[in-house]
C-alpha cells in the first residue's frame, strides 16, 4: 500500500431518511466548488428505523435502507468520484442499536442466551451478583412495574412464521424455543381427542414438541451445544410453520392455547402461565427504571437501547467490519472516523486491527483514520494509536480560548456569583455531577466493578477485610476525581502518563474523602499499577497470550494478575462514559460562568488562552499529529461555532454585561412563576438564558427596527433548549423525573420574555446589546475560520456552517440545511474569489461591500471559498508546511494571532485579530484603527510585497523594529478584519 491520501479539507453531512445518500450525491459538485476534498458522512450502515443520526447501527453489513441502500450508495460514490472527492465515513465499533426488528444478533441473544452464536458479540455479564440474572439479560423496556404491565395484558404472545414472540407496545421479543411447548401443550388433550391420537398432524406436532424439549438448554455455551441448538431449533421452526400452513386445526389449537396463556385483565391468576413462560426466557423483563441499578450489559453511556460490542474479539471484529473492508478495498472509502474509541476494551489494538484490515483486503493506499477522542487540557493522544489524529475538539477549545479575555476572568466570576448566588468551584461542580451519574444512571456498571474488586480483595489476606460498600465508595471517589476520560492499560502494560493520571486521581480522592479509610486506595492502586510490573508500552499494540504480557506484579499469581488486568481495563471503559455524562451532560449545564467555555473537552475553569499558548498547542499537534482535524463545529458541539464566538465576546466588556443583567433581571421578575416555593427559572438558569439568547439572536441589518416580540420559531427553539438544559442539569428537573411545574414555568418565562407582556420592554433593552455583540461575534468568527483553515491539520466544516451558524446543541444543530441557497450564493461569489486571488484592483471594494452586508452571511461563505481555494491550489504547503508563529506589535488591550506557513519557496501568512472589541467599539477592526500596529515576518521574508488573497490588495513589507521585516496591520487589515497573505506576483499585476 502507498501512504494514506490526506484530505486538504472535509465537509460533514448528517444522513437520515430526510437527507439521503441521493441528496448528498446531488451536492457533490457544490462541495467540490466549496474547495473541500472529502465528503465526511455520519454512519451509512443500517440503523434503527427512524434514526436521525445513525449511531444506533443495527447491521454493520448493510447500507441503511432509509438512506437509499446499496444502490444509492453506488450513485453517491460515483457522484463524489466524478468531482474528484473522496468519502470519509463515520464508523461505530463500540456499540449497536438493539432493536429486535433490525438487529439479528441481539435477537439471537434474546432467544438463546449464552447458547447463542451471537452471545460473544455483546459485552454481557452472564454471572452478575444478582442471582435472578444469572445467564439472563435484563431488559428494562417496560413503562411500569413488570407485574402491573403483565396483569394489564400489555405483554401478549403472538405466533408467526413457526415461532412464538412476546409483543409489548411496538416491540417483538423472541421466545426461548425450548420452553415453547409450555404453550403448545395447553389444551393438547382436547386436540388429540378431537382429531385422534394417530392423526398425522397430531403426531407431527408431538414430534416437533419433543425436538424442542430436547434442545440444549440456553445456559450451556459449549460450541457443540450452540451448533446443535441453532440447527435443531430452525428445523423445528420450519416444520411447525409448514404444519400450521397445511392444518387449520393445528393453527386453531395454537391460537386457542395462546389466548389462554395470555390471560384476562382483571383476573391475576390467569397470567400465571404467561409469567412462568417469561421467567424461563434468557432475558428478564423489567421497568425502565431498573436499568440504573441492575442492567448487566455494557451500554453506550446510559442508553438502554445501545449495547456495547466486544470488538476486541477477532471473530466479532471481522463480522462487523466485513462491508467496511469491502468498501475500503474497492476504493469507495478512503478514510474512517472511529466513533467513541474510549468505549473500547483496547483502543490501540483496535486501530492496529483496522489498519491491518485495509492491508489484508488489498487497499491501494493506507486509509486515513481519525479517533473521536476527547482530550482534556494539555492531554496528548496516546502515541501507540495507529491513527492520523483526533476529530478536532482539542483545536476547537484552543481557538475558542483566544476570543475569551482571560484578563477579565475574575471579574466574570464575580458577576456570575453575585447574580446567581452560587460560589461552587468548577472542580466541585464536576465532581458532584460525576457522583450523581454514578449513583443513578450508571450505578449498575459501578456495582459490577465493585463486585469484581471485592473478589480481588478476597483473594489475598492483606486486603480481604474490605467490604463491598467500602470498595464501592473508593471507586466513586476515584472516578469522581479522574482528570481525563480514561487511561489505556492493556496486556502490553501502561504508559508513564497512565500512571500519572491514576496517582493524580488517587491523591485527589484521598484529599476529598478524609472519612474513607486510606488503605483502600492503596489496594486500588495495587490492582491498577502493581509494584514490580513493567510500565513501558510502545508500538502499535497486538493481542497475545498471557505469557506474552509485560504487566507482571511482584508475587502476583498469573490467574490473579489476569483478573486484575481485566478489572483495570473494564474500569477504563467506565471512567469515560462517567466523564461524558457527568461533565458534558450534567456539569456543563450547571456551571454557567461563560457558555463559550462549556464545550466538549473544555475546561470552564480555564478562562481564555494567550496567543502564546495557542501557538504552543498548534506546534505540539503539528509535530505529532499533523494530519489531525481542526474543527469549530460538529454534530455534538454544545453551541454552533458562531453562537460560541458571540458569547465569547461578552468576556471583553464585563461591565456592559453586568449592567445589562441588572436591567434584564428587573424586567424578568414579572415573567417568573413559583414552583415549590421558588422562583422559576432560578437565577442560574436565567443567567444561561440571556447568554444563549444573545448567541442566537438573528443577525439584522443596521437600522432595523427593534421588534416588540421575537419570531415564533425563535421562541420555540429557546423553549426547547431551556427544557433540555434544565433537565440535563438535574437540579430542579430531569429526563427521568420531570418537575412539571418547573418545566412549565421555564417555558412560560421564555415566552413572556420574548413574546409576552415582558417582551416589549425586554427587547427594547436587549436587542441593541445583542446587535453590537453579534457584530463582535462576526469578527471573531471570521478570524476563527481563518485560523482553522490556515493552521496545520485538516479543516473540517460542519454542514451549513459556511454561512452564519447560530445554532444550539442537538437537535437544534441538525436542522435542515438550505443547500440551494448556498449553491446559488457560491456561484455569485466565485468571480470575486478569483479576482481577489488574482489581485484585481476592484476586488477590495466589492469585498468591503460584502462586509457592510455581513448579516447576510455572504462574507463568511466568500472567506470559506477563498481560503479553501488556496489550500486546494497548495495542499502541500498547508498539510506539510512549517508553522512559524509571528510576533505582533498591537494597540493596548488588543490581541491577535499571526503565523506563517512555509514549504520551500511557497509561503502564506495568516493574521487573525482575537480580542479587539475594545479597539473596534461597535465596528469591525479594520483600517486606520490599527494605527502603527505591525506583524513581524521571518528574516528570510525580506521586503518583497505580499498579496491579500481575501481582498486582492498588495501589502508592502517594510523594515520594522530592529530592522526586522514587517507588515503594517492598517495595510493588511485595510478592508477585512483578518488577512491571508501570499507572495505577490513579481510583475506587480494580475
CSV table of N, CA and C in Angstrom, one decimal, residues 453-467 470-471 517-527 556 560 564:
chain,number,residue,atom,x,y,z
A,453,UNK,N,-14.0,-6.0,42.2
A,453,UNK,CA,-13.0,-5.5,43.1
A,453,UNK,C,-13.0,-6.3,44.4
A,454,UNK,N,-14.2,-6.6,44.9
A,454,UNK,CA,-14.4,-7.3,46.1
A,454,UNK,C,-13.8,-8.7,45.9
A,455,UNK,N,-14.0,-9.4,44.8
A,455,UNK,CA,-13.4,-10.7,44.6
A,455,UNK,C,-11.9,-10.6,44.6
A,456,UNK,N,-11.4,-9.6,44.0
A,456,UNK,CA,-9.9,-9.4,44.1
A,456,UNK,C,-9.4,-9.2,45.5
A,457,UNK,N,-10.1,-8.4,46.3
A,457,UNK,CA,-9.7,-8.2,47.7
A,457,UNK,C,-9.8,-9.5,48.5
A,458,UNK,N,-10.8,-10.3,48.2
A,458,UNK,CA,-10.9,-11.6,48.9
A,458,UNK,C,-9.9,-12.6,48.6
A,459,UNK,N,-9.2,-12.4,47.5
A,459,UNK,CA,-8.2,-13.4,47.0
A,459,UNK,C,-6.8,-13.2,47.7
A,460,UNK,N,-6.7,-12.2,48.5
A,460,UNK,CA,-5.4,-12.0,49.3
A,460,UNK,C,-5.7,-11.6,50.7
A,461,UNK,N,-5.0,-12.2,51.6
A,461,UNK,CA,-5.2,-12.0,53.0
A,461,UNK,C,-5.0,-10.5,53.4
A,462,UNK,N,-4.1,-9.8,52.7
A,462,UNK,CA,-3.7,-8.5,53.1
A,462,UNK,C,-4.9,-7.5,52.9
A,463,UNK,N,-5.8,-7.8,52.0
A,463,UNK,CA,-6.9,-6.9,51.7
A,463,UNK,C,-8.3,-7.5,51.9
A,464,UNK,N,-8.4,-8.6,52.5
A,464,UNK,CA,-9.7,-9.3,52.4
A,464,UNK,C,-10.7,-8.7,53.3
A,465,UNK,N,-10.4,-7.8,54.3
A,465,UNK,CA,-11.3,-7.3,55.2
A,465,UNK,C,-12.1,-6.1,54.6
A,466,UNK,N,-11.8,-5.6,53.4
A,466,UNK,CA,-12.5,-4.6,52.8
A,466,UNK,C,-13.9,-5.1,52.4
A,467,UNK,N,-14.9,-4.3,52.8
A,467,UNK,CA,-16.3,-4.7,52.4
A,467,UNK,C,-16.7,-4.1,51.0
A,470,UNK,N,-17.3,-0.4,51.2
A,470,UNK,CA,-16.1,0.5,51.2
A,470,UNK,C,-15.4,0.5,49.9
A,471,UNK,N,-15.4,-0.6,49.2
A,471,UNK,CA,-14.7,-0.6,47.9
A,471,UNK,C,-15.5,0.2,46.9
A,517,UNK,N,-11.3,5.1,54.6
A,517,UNK,CA,-10.1,4.5,55.0
A,517,UNK,C,-9.0,4.6,53.9
A,518,UNK,N,-7.9,5.2,54.2
A,518,UNK,CA,-6.8,5.4,53.2
A,518,UNK,C,-6.3,4.2,52.6
A,519,UNK,N,-6.2,3.1,53.3
A,519,UNK,CA,-5.6,1.9,52.8
A,519,UNK,C,-6.4,1.3,51.6
A,520,UNK,N,-7.7,1.6,51.5
A,520,UNK,CA,-8.5,1.1,50.4
A,520,UNK,C,-8.0,1.7,49.1
A,521,UNK,N,-7.4,2.9,49.1
A,521,UNK,CA,-6.8,3.5,47.9
A,521,UNK,C,-5.5,2.8,47.6
A,522,UNK,N,-4.8,2.4,48.7
A,522,UNK,CA,-3.5,1.7,48.4
A,522,UNK,C,-3.9,0.4,47.7
A,523,UNK,N,-4.9,-0.3,48.1
A,523,UNK,CA,-5.3,-1.6,47.5
A,523,UNK,C,-5.7,-1.3,46.0
A,524,UNK,N,-6.5,-0.2,45.8
A,524,UNK,CA,-6.9,0.1,44.4
A,524,UNK,C,-5.7,0.3,43.5
A,525,UNK,N,-4.7,1.0,44.0
A,525,UNK,CA,-3.5,1.3,43.2
A,525,UNK,C,-2.8,0.0,42.9
A,526,UNK,N,-2.7,-0.9,43.9
A,526,UNK,CA,-2.0,-2.2,43.7
A,526,UNK,C,-2.7,-3.0,42.6
A,527,UNK,N,-4.0,-2.8,42.4
A,527,UNK,CA,-4.7,-3.6,41.4
A,527,UNK,C,-4.4,-2.9,40.0
A,556,UNK,N,2.5,-11.8,42.3
A,556,UNK,CA,1.1,-12.0,42.0
A,556,UNK,C,1.0,-13.2,41.1
A,560,UNK,N,-4.5,-14.4,39.1
A,560,UNK,CA,-4.9,-13.2,39.8
A,560,UNK,C,-4.5,-12.0,39.0
A,564,UNK,N,-6.8,-9.0,37.6
A,564,UNK,CA,-6.5,-7.5,37.9
A,564,UNK,C,-6.5,-6.7,36.6
